[in-house]
CSV table of C-alpha atoms and ligand atoms in Angstrom, one decimal:
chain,number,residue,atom,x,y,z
S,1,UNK,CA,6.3,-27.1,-7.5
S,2,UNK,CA,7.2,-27.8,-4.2
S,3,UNK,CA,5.7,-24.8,-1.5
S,4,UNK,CA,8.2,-23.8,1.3
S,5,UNK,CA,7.9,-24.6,4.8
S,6,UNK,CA,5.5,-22.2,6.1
S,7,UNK,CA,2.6,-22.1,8.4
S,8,UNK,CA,0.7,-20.3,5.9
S,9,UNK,CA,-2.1,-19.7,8.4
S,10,UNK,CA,-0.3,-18.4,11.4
S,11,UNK,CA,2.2,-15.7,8.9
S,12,UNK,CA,1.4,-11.9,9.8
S,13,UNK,CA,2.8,-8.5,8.3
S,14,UNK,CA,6.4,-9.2,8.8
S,15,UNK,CA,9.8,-9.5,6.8
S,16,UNK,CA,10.6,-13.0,5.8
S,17,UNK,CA,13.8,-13.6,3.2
S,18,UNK,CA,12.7,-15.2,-0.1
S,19,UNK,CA,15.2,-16.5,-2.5
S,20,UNK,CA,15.7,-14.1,-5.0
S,21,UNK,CA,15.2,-10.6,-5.3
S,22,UNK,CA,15.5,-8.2,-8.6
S,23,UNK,CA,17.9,-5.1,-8.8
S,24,UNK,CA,18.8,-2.8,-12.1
S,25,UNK,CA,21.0,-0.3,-11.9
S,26,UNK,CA,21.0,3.5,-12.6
S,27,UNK,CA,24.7,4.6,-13.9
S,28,UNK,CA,25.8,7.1,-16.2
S,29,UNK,CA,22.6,8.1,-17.3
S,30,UNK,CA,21.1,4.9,-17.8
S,31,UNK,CA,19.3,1.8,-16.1
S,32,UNK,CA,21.4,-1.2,-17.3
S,33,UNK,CA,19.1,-4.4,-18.0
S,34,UNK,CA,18.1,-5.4,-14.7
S,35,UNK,CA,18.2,-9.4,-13.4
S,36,UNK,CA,18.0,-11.6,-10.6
S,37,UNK,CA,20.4,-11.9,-7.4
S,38,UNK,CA,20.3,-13.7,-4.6
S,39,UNK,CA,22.1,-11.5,-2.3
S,40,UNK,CA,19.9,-9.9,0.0
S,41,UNK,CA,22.4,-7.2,1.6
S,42,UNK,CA,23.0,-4.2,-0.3
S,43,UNK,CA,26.6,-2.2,0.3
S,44,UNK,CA,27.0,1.3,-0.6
S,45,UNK,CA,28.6,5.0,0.1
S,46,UNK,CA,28.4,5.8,3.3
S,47,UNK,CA,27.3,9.4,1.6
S,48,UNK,CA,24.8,7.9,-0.3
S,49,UNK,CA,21.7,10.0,-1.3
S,50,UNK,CA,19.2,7.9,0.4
S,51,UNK,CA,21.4,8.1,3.6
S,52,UNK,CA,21.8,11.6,3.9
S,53,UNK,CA,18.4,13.1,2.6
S,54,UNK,CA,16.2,10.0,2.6
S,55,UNK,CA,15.8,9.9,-1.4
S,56,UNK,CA,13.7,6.8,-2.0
S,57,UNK,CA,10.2,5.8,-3.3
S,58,UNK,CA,8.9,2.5,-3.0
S,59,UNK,CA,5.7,0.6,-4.2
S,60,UNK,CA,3.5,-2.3,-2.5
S,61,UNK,CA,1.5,-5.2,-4.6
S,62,UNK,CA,0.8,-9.1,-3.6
S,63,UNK,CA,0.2,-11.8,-5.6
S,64,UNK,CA,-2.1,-14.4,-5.1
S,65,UNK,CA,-2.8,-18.1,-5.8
S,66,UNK,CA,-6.0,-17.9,-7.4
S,67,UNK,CA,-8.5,-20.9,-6.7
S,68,UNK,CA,-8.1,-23.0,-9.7
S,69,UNK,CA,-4.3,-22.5,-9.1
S,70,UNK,CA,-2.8,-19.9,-10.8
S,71,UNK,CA,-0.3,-17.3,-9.6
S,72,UNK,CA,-1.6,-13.8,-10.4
S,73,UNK,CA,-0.8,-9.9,-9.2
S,74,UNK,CA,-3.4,-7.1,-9.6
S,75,UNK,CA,-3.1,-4.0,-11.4
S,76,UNK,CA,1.1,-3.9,-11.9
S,77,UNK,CA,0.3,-1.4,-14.0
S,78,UNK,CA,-1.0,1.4,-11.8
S,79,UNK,CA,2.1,0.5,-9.1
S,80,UNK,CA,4.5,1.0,-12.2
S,81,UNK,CA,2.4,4.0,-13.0
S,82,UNK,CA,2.5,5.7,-9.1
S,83,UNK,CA,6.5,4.8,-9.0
S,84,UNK,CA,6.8,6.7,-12.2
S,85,UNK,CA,5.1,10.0,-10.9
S,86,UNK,CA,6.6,9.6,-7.4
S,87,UNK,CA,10.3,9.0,-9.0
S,88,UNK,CA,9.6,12.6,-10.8
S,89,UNK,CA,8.9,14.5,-8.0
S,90,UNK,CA,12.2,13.7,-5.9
S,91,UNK,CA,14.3,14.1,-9.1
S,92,UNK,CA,15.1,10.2,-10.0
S,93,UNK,CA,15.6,8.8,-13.1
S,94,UNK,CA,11.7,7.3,-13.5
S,95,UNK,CA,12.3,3.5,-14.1
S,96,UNK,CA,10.1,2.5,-17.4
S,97,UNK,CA,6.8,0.9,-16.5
S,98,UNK,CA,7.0,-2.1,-18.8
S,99,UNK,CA,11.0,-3.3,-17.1
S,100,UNK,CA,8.6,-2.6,-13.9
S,101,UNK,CA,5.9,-5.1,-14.4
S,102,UNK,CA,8.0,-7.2,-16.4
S,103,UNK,CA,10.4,-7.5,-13.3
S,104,UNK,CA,7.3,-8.0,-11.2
S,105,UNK,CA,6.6,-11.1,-13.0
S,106,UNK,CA,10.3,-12.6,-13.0
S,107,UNK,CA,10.5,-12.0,-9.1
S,108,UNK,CA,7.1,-13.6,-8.1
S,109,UNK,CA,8.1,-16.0,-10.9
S,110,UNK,CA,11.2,-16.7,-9.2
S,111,UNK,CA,10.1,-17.2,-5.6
S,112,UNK,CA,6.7,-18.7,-6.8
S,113,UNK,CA,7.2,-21.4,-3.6
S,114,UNK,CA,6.7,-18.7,-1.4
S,115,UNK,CA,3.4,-17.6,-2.6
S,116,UNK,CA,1.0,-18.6,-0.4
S,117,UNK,CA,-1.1,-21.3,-1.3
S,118,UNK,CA,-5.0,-20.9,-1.7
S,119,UNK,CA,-7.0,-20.4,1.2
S,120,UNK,CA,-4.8,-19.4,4.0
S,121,UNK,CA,-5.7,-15.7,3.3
S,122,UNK,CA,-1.8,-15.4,2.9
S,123,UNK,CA,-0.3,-13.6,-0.2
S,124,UNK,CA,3.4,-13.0,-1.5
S,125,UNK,CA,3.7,-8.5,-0.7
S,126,UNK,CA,6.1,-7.4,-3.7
S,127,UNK,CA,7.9,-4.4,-2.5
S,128,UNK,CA,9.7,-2.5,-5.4
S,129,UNK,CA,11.6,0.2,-4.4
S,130,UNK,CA,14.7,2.6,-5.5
S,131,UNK,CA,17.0,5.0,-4.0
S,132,UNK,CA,19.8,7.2,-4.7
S,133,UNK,CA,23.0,5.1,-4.0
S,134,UNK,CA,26.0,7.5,-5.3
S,135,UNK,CA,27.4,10.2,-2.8
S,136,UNK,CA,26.0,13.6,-2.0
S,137,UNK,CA,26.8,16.0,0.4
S,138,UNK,CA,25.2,19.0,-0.3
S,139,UNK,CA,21.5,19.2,-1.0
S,140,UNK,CA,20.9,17.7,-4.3
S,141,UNK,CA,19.9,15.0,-6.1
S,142,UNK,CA,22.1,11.6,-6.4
S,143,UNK,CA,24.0,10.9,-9.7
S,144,UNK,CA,23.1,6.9,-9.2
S,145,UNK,CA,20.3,5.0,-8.6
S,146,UNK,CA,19.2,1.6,-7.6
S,147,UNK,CA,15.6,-0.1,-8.1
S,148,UNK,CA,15.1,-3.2,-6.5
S,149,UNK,CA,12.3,-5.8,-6.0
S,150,UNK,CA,11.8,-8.2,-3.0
S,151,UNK,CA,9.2,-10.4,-2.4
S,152,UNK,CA,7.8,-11.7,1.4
S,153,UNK,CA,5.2,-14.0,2.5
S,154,UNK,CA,2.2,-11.7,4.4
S,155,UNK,CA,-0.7,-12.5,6.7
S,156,UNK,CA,-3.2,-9.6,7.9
S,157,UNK,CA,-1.3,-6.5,8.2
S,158,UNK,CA,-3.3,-5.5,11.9
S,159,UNK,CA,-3.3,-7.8,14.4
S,160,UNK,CA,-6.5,-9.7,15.2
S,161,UNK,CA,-7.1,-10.0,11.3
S,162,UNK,CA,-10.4,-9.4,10.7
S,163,UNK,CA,-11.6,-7.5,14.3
S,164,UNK,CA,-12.7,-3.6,13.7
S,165,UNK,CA,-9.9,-1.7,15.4
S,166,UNK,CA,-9.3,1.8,17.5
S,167,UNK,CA,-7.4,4.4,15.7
S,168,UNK,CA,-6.9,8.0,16.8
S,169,UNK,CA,-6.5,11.3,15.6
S,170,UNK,CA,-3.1,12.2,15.3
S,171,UNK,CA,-1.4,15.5,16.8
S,172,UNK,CA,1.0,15.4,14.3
S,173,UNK,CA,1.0,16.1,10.1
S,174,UNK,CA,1.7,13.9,7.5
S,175,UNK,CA,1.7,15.9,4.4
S,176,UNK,CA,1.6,18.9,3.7
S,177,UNK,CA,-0.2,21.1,0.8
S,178,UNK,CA,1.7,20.5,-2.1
S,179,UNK,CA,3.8,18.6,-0.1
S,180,UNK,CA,5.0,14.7,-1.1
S,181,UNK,CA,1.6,13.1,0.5
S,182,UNK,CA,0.2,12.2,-2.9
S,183,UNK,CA,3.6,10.0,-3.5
S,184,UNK,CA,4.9,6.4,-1.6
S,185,UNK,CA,8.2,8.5,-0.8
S,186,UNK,CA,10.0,7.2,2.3
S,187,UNK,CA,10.6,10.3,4.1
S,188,UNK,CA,6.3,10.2,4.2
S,189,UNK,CA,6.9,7.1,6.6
S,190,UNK,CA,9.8,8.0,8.3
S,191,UNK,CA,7.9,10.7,9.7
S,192,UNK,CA,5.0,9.3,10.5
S,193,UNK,CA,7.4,6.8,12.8
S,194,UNK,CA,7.0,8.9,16.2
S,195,UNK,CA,3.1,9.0,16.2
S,196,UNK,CA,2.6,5.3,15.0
S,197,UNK,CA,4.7,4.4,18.1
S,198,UNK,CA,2.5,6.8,20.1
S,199,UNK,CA,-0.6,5.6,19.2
S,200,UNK,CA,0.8,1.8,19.7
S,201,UNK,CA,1.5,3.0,23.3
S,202,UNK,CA,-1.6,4.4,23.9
S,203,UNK,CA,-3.7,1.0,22.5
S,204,UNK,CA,-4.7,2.4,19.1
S,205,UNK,CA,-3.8,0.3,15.8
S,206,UNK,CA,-3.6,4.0,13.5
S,207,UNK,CA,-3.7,7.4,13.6
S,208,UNK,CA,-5.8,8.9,11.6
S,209,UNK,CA,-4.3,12.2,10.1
S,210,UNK,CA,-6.0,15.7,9.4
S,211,UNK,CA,-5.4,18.3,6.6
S,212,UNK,CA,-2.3,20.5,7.9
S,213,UNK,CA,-3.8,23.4,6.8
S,214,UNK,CA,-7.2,23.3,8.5
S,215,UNK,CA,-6.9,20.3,10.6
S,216,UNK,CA,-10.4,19.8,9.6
S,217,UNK,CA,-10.6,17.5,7.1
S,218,UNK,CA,-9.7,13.5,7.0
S,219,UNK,CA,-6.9,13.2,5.1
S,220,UNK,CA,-5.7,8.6,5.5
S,221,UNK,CA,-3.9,6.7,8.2
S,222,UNK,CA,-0.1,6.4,8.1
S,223,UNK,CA,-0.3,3.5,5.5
S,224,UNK,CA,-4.3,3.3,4.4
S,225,UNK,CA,-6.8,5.4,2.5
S,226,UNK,CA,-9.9,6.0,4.4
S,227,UNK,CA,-13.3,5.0,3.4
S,228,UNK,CA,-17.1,5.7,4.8
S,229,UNK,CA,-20.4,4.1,4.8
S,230,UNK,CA,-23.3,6.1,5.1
S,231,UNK,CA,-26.7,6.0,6.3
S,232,UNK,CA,-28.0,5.0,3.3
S,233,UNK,CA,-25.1,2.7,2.3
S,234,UNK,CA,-23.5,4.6,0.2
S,235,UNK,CA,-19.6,5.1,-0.1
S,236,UNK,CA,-18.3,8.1,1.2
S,237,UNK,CA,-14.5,9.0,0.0
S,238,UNK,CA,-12.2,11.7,1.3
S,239,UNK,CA,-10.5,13.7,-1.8
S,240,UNK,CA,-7.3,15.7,-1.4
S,241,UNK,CA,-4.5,16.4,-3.1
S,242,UNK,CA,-2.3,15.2,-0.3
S,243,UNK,CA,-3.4,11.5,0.0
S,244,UNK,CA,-1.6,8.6,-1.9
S,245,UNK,CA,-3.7,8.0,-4.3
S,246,UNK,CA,-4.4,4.3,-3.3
S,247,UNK,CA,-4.8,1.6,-5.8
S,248,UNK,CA,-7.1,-0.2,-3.3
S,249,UNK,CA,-9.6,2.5,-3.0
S,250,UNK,CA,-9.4,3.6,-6.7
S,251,UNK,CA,-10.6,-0.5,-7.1
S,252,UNK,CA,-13.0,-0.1,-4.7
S,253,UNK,CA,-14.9,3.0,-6.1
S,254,UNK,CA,-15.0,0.7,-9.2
S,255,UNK,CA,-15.8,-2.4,-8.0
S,256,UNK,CA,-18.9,-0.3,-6.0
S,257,UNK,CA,-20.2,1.6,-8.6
S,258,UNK,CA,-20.5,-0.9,-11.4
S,259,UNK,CA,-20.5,-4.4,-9.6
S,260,UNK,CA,-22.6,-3.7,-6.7
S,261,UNK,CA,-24.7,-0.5,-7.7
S,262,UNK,CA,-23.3,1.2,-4.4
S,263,UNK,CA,-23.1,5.1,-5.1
S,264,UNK,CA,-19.8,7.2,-4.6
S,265,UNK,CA,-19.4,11.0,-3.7
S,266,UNK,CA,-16.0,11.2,-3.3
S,267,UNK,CA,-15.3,15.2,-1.8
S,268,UNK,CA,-13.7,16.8,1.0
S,269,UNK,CA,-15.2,14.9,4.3
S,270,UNK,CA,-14.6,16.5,7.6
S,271,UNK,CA,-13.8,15.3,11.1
S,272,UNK,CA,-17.0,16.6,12.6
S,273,UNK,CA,-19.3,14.8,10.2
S,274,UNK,CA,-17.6,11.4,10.4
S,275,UNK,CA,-19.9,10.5,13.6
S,276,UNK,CA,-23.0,10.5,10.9
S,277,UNK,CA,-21.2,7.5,9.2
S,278,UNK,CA,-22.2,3.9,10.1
S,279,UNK,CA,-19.3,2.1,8.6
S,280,UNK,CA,-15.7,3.2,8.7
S,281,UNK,CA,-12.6,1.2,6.6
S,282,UNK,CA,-9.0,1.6,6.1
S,283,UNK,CA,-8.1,0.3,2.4
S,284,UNK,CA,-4.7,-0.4,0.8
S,285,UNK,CA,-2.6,-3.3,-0.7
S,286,UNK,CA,-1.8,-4.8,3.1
S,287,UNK,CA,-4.9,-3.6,4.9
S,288,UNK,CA,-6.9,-4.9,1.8
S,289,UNK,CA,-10.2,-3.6,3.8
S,290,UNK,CA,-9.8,-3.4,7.6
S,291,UNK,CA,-12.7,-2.2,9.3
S,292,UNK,CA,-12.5,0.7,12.2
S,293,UNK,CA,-14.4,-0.1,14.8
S,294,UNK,CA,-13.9,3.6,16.2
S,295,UNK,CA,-11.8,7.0,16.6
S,296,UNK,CA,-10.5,8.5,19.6
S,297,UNK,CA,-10.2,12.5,19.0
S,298,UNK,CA,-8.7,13.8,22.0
S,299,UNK,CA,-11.8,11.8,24.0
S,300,UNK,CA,-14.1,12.2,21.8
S,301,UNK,CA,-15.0,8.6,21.1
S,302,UNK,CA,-16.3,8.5,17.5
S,303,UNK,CA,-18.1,4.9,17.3
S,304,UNK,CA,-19.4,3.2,13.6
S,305,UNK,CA,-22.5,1.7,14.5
S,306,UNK,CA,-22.3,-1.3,11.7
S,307,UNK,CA,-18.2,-1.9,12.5
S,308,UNK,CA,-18.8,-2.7,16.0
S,309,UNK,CA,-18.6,-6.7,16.5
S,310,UNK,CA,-17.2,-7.2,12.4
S,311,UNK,CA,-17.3,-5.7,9.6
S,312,UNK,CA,-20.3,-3.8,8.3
S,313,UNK,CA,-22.3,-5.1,5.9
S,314,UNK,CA,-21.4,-2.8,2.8
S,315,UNK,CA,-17.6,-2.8,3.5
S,316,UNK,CA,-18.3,-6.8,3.6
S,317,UNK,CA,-19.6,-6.7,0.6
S,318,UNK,CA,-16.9,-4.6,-1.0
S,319,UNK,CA,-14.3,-7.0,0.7
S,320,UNK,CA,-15.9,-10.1,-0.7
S,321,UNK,CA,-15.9,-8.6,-4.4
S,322,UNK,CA,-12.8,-7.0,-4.0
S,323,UNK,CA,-10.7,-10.1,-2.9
S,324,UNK,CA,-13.3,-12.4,-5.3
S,325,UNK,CA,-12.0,-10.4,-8.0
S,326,UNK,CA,-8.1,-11.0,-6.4
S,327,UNK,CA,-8.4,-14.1,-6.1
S,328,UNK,CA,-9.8,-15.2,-9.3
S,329,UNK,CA,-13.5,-16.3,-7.8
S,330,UNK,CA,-15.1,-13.4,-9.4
S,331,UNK,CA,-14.3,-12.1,-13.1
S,332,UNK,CA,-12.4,-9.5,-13.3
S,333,UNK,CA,-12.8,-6.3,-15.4
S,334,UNK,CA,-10.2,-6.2,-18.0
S,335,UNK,CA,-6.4,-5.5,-17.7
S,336,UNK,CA,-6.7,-5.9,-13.7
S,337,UNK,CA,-5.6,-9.0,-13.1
S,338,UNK,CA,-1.8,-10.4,-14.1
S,339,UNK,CA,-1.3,-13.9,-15.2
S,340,UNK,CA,2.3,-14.9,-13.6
S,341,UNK,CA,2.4,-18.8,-14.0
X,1,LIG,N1,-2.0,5.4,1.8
X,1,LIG,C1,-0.8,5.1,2.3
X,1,LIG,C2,-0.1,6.1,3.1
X,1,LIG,C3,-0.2,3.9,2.0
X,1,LIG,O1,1.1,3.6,2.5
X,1,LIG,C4,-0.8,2.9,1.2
X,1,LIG,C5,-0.2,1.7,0.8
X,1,LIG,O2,0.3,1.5,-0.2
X,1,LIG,C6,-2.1,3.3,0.8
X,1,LIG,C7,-2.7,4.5,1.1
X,1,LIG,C8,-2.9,2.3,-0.1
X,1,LIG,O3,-2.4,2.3,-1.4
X,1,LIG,P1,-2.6,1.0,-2.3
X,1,LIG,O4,-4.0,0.7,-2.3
X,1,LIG,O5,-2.2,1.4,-3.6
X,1,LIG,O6,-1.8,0.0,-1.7
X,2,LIG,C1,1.0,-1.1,1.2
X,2,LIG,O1,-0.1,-1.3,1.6
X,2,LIG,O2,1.5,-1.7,0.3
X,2,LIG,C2,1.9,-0.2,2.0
X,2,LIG,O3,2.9,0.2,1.4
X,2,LIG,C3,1.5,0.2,3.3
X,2,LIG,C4,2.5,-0.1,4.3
X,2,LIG,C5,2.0,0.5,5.6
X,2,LIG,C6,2.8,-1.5,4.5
């Protein structure tokens, strides 16, 4: 098959049009079969639910080209899994988790000249997603739904790739207790809008948000989980109730527990301690593992010793088995990897 026109290497964490996308349809009670388009525009009520009071979910996976070849996505399953639980808790008709991975497959299948060859350290992001599309007006759930999967070519999702970066500590919330923080809602991005663009302003890459209630705790970046390296080189892992619950750093614990022998406490870890840590990293499907080189809170410049020039050396390893395991140079535990083509 003939790859696209791309410079694979040069690609970074942007929106490029692919040729076909995947869309079923919620109507009357039930999703209809679901299929390819190639329309990329969507038209709809100008009082549709996702217009008026932002009901939508969405989901983020890549799939790779594997080194002897193959096209392959990891862990479908837990995306169709997350979409399933976060569909629930703003009242949409869930979308089964079998259509879900099976569309998965027919999309990447579909647009497999725009996955990134081997060895650019480019990937195809899938981004399913669905939203009410019928009218509402007053506050309640739509009658209609959409779900829809497009596919775009991705380099490193901060700029500079590979180079620790400077987050700070945001002066604004993103979830709330028993809010939406622990689904990939929308409205938990729209929000988080005004202090990304703050923190661009001020030179920072992220914010880094607190627990609402306390403002105490580490709670993840606007689109990461948050991991720590301790003295001893173990892995340190924030737990609440109102963090996504990454897919990334779910791998990760795995991957560092029974691959490398690295121990795990995940618990509650608070803002004051995280100057003991050595080795700070954002996970999640586009940050894969991006090492922070520091934190600004308020002045307080919070430096990782081991993250200053690159990487530390336990997030490197984590990285190197992680993405070994992506992309098919490392065996896999079972179920995690996809075979597409
Ligand atoms: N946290 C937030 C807020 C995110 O947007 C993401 C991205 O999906 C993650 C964490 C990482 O999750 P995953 O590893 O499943 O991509
Ligand atoms: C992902 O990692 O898939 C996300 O959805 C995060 C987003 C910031 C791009």
């Amino acid at each position: 098959m003939q790859k696209k026109d791309v410079k694979w290497g040069e690609i970074g964490f942007g929106y490029i049009k692919t040729d076909k996308r995947y869309v079923c349809n919620y109507r009357n009670g039930s999703w209809d079969r679901g299929g390819l388009i190639e329309d990329a525009d969507i038209v709809m009520s100008e009082c549709a639910g996702v217009l008026q009071y932002s009901q939508s979910v969405f989901e983020g996976l890549k799939a790779y080209t594997t080194e002897d070849g193959h096209i392959v996505c990891f862990r479908p399953d837990l995306n169709a899994d997350r979409m399933y639980n976060s569909a629930l808790r703003l009242e949409m008709p869930p979308f089964d988790r079998e259509k879900f991975v099976q569309a998965v497959v027919e999309v990447v299948k579909a647009n497999a000249a725009w996955v990134p060859p081997y060895g650019y350290g480019a990937t195809l992001y899938i981004r399913p997603y669905m939203f009410g599309i019928s009218p509402v007006i007053g506050v309640k759930p739509a009658d209609d739904y959409q779900f829809r999967i497009f596919t775009t070519p991705v380099g490193a999702y901060f700029k500079g790739g590979a180079k620790p970066i400077a987050i700070k500590v945001s002066d604004f919330d993103r979830a709330a207790p028993r809010g939406t923080g622990n689904i990939k809602a929308g409205l938990n991005y729209a929000m988080s809008l005004h202090a990304i663009v703050t923190a661009h302003n001020e030179g920072y890459s992220e914010n880094i948000y607190l627990d609402p209630a306390t403002r105490t705790k580490i709670e993840e970046t606007g689109g990461a989980n948050a991991i720590f390296v301790d003295a001893d080189g173990n892995l340190v892992v924030p737990k609440s109730d109102s963090i996504l619950p990454s897919i990334t750093r779910r791998s990760i614990v795995y991957v560092a527990q029974n691959y490398l022998g690295i121990k795990v406490t995940e618990r509650e870890v608070l803002l004051s301690e995280v100057g003991n840590f050595r080795e700070m990293g954002l996970c999640g499907t586009a940050a894969v593992i991006s090492p922070v080189a520091r934190i600004n809170d308020h002045d307080n410049i919070i430096s990782f010793a081991d993250n200053q020039v690159k990487m530390g050396p336990v997030l490197q390893k984590l990285y190197d088995t992680l993405t070994g395991i992506q992309m098919g140079r490392i065996e896999a535990p079972e179920g995690w990897v996809k075979v597409i083509e």
